[in-house]
Amino acid sequence: MMAISMLSTPVAQFIFGVSVDYFNIKYLFFIAGALGIVTSLSSLLINERKGTPRETVM
């Protein structure tokens, strides 16, 4: 996991830098936010299917 995360940072910076040259930065931030939301929701749905118990706060 550490090797993947160390490799993904410069690759992501390169892709973002090249993308800024071609697209408006507002659209790139919108897409990044949408991908973050989709990733979070998919993680929640996977945990629901596995039957992972949630802690309840009362």
JSON list of C-alpha atoms in Angstrom, two decimals:
[
{"chain": "A", "resi": 1, "resn": "MET", "atom": "CA", "xyz": [0.00, 0.00, 0.00]},
{"chain": "A", "resi": 2, "resn": "MET", "atom": "CA", "xyz": [2.83, 2.39, 0.79]},
{"chain": "A", "resi": 3, "resn": "ALA", "atom": "CA", "xyz": [4.42, 1.83, -2.62]},
{"chain": "A", "resi": 4, "resn": "ILE", "atom": "CA", "xyz": [1.13, 2.47, -4.37]},
{"chain": "A", "resi": 5, "resn": "SER", "atom": "CA", "xyz": [0.48, 5.66, -2.43]},
{"chain": "A", "resi": 6, "resn": "MET", "atom": "CA", "xyz": [4.03, 6.91, -3.01]},
{"chain": "A", "resi": 7, "resn": "LEU", "atom": "CA", "xyz": [3.66, 6.32, -6.75]},
{"chain": "A", "resi": 8, "resn": "SER", "atom": "CA", "xyz": [0.15, 7.72, -7.06]},
{"chain": "A", "resi": 9, "resn": "THR", "atom": "CA", "xyz": [1.02, 11.19, -5.72]},
{"chain": "A", "resi": 10, "resn": "PRO", "atom": "CA", "xyz": [3.44, 12.28, -8.47]},
{"chain": "A", "resi": 11, "resn": "VAL", "atom": "CA", "xyz": [1.34, 10.57, -11.14]},
{"chain": "A", "resi": 12, "resn": "ALA", "atom": "CA", "xyz": [-1.77, 12.44, -9.93]},
{"chain": "A", "resi": 13, "resn": "GLN", "atom": "CA", "xyz": [0.13, 15.74, -9.84]},
{"chain": "A", "resi": 14, "resn": "PHE", "atom": "CA", "xyz": [1.31, 15.18, -13.41]},
{"chain": "A", "resi": 15, "resn": "ILE", "atom": "CA", "xyz": [-2.20, 14.33, -14.63]},
{"chain": "A", "resi": 16, "resn": "PHE", "atom": "CA", "xyz": [-3.69, 17.34, -12.83]},
{"chain": "A", "resi": 17, "resn": "GLY", "atom": "CA", "xyz": [-1.00, 19.67, -14.22]},
{"chain": "A", "resi": 18, "resn": "VAL", "atom": "CA", "xyz": [-1.60, 18.53, -17.79]},
{"chain": "A", "resi": 19, "resn": "SER", "atom": "CA", "xyz": [-5.39, 18.67, -17.31]},
{"chain": "A", "resi": 20, "resn": "VAL", "atom": "CA", "xyz": [-5.24, 22.29, -16.12]},
{"chain": "A", "resi": 21, "resn": "ASP", "atom": "CA", "xyz": [-3.70, 23.24, -19.45]},
{"chain": "A", "resi": 22, "resn": "TYR", "atom": "CA", "xyz": [-6.69, 21.85, -21.35]},
{"chain": "A", "resi": 23, "resn": "PHE", "atom": "CA", "xyz": [-9.69, 22.31, -19.03]},
{"chain": "A", "resi": 24, "resn": "ASN", "atom": "CA", "xyz": [-11.03, 25.00, -16.74]},
{"chain": "A", "resi": 25, "resn": "ILE", "atom": "CA", "xyz": [-9.84, 24.48, -13.17]},
{"chain": "A", "resi": 26, "resn": "LYS", "atom": "CA", "xyz": [-13.40, 24.88, -11.80]},
{"chain": "A", "resi": 27, "resn": "TYR", "atom": "CA", "xyz": [-14.50, 21.81, -13.76]},
{"chain": "A", "resi": 28, "resn": "LEU", "atom": "CA", "xyz": [-11.53, 19.80, -12.51]},
{"chain": "A", "resi": 29, "resn": "PHE", "atom": "CA", "xyz": [-12.36, 20.60, -8.88]},
{"chain": "A", "resi": 30, "resn": "PHE", "atom": "CA", "xyz": [-16.00, 19.70, -9.52]},
{"chain": "A", "resi": 31, "resn": "ILE", "atom": "CA", "xyz": [-14.97, 16.36, -11.01]},
{"chain": "A", "resi": 32, "resn": "ALA", "atom": "CA", "xyz": [-12.58, 15.69, -8.12]},
{"chain": "A", "resi": 33, "resn": "GLY", "atom": "CA", "xyz": [-15.33, 16.44, -5.60]},
{"chain": "A", "resi": 34, "resn": "ALA", "atom": "CA", "xyz": [-17.81, 14.24, -7.43]},
{"chain": "A", "resi": 35, "resn": "LEU", "atom": "CA", "xyz": [-15.30, 11.37, -7.50]},
{"chain": "A", "resi": 36, "resn": "GLY", "atom": "CA", "xyz": [-14.71, 11.82, -3.76]},
{"chain": "A", "resi": 37, "resn": "ILE", "atom": "CA", "xyz": [-18.44, 11.60, -3.09]},
{"chain": "A", "resi": 38, "resn": "VAL", "atom": "CA", "xyz": [-18.83, 8.52, -5.29]},
{"chain": "A", "resi": 39, "resn": "THR", "atom": "CA", "xyz": [-15.89, 6.83, -3.56]},
{"chain": "A", "resi": 40, "resn": "SER", "atom": "CA", "xyz": [-17.31, 7.57, -0.10]},
{"chain": "A", "resi": 41, "resn": "LEU", "atom": "CA", "xyz": [-20.78, 6.37, -0.99]},
{"chain": "A", "resi": 42, "resn": "SER", "atom": "CA", "xyz": [-19.48, 3.17, -2.56]},
{"chain": "A", "resi": 43, "resn": "SER", "atom": "CA", "xyz": [-17.46, 2.48, 0.58]},
{"chain": "A", "resi": 44, "resn": "LEU", "atom": "CA", "xyz": [-20.56, 2.95, 2.73]},
{"chain": "A", "resi": 45, "resn": "LEU", "atom": "CA", "xyz": [-22.62, 0.68, 0.51]},
{"chain": "A", "resi": 46, "resn": "ILE", "atom": "CA", "xyz": [-19.97, -2.05, 0.56]},
{"chain": "A", "resi": 47, "resn": "ASN", "atom": "CA", "xyz": [-19.91, -1.94, 4.36]},
{"chain": "A", "resi": 48, "resn": "GLU", "atom": "CA", "xyz": [-23.71, -2.20, 4.46]},
{"chain": "A", "resi": 49, "resn": "ARG", "atom": "CA", "xyz": [-23.67, -5.32, 2.28]},
{"chain": "A", "resi": 50, "resn": "LYS", "atom": "CA", "xyz": [-21.02, -6.99, 4.40]},
{"chain": "A", "resi": 51, "resn": "GLY", "atom": "CA", "xyz": [-23.18, -6.48, 7.46]},
{"chain": "A", "resi": 52, "resn": "THR", "atom": "CA", "xyz": [-20.55, -4.51, 9.31]},
{"chain": "A", "resi": 53, "resn": "PRO", "atom": "CA", "xyz": [-22.16, -3.27, 12.54]},
{"chain": "A", "resi": 54, "resn": "ARG", "atom": "CA", "xyz": [-22.24, 0.47, 13.04]},
{"chain": "A", "resi": 55, "resn": "GLU", "atom": "CA", "xyz": [-21.82, 2.20, 16.34]},
{"chain": "A", "resi": 56, "resn": "THR", "atom": "CA", "xyz": [-24.90, 4.09, 17.45]},
{"chain": "A", "resi": 57, "resn": "VAL", "atom": "CA", "xyz": [-24.67, 7.27, 19.43]},
{"chain": "A", "resi": 58, "resn": "MET", "atom": "CA", "xyz": [-27.44, 7.95, 21.91]}
]
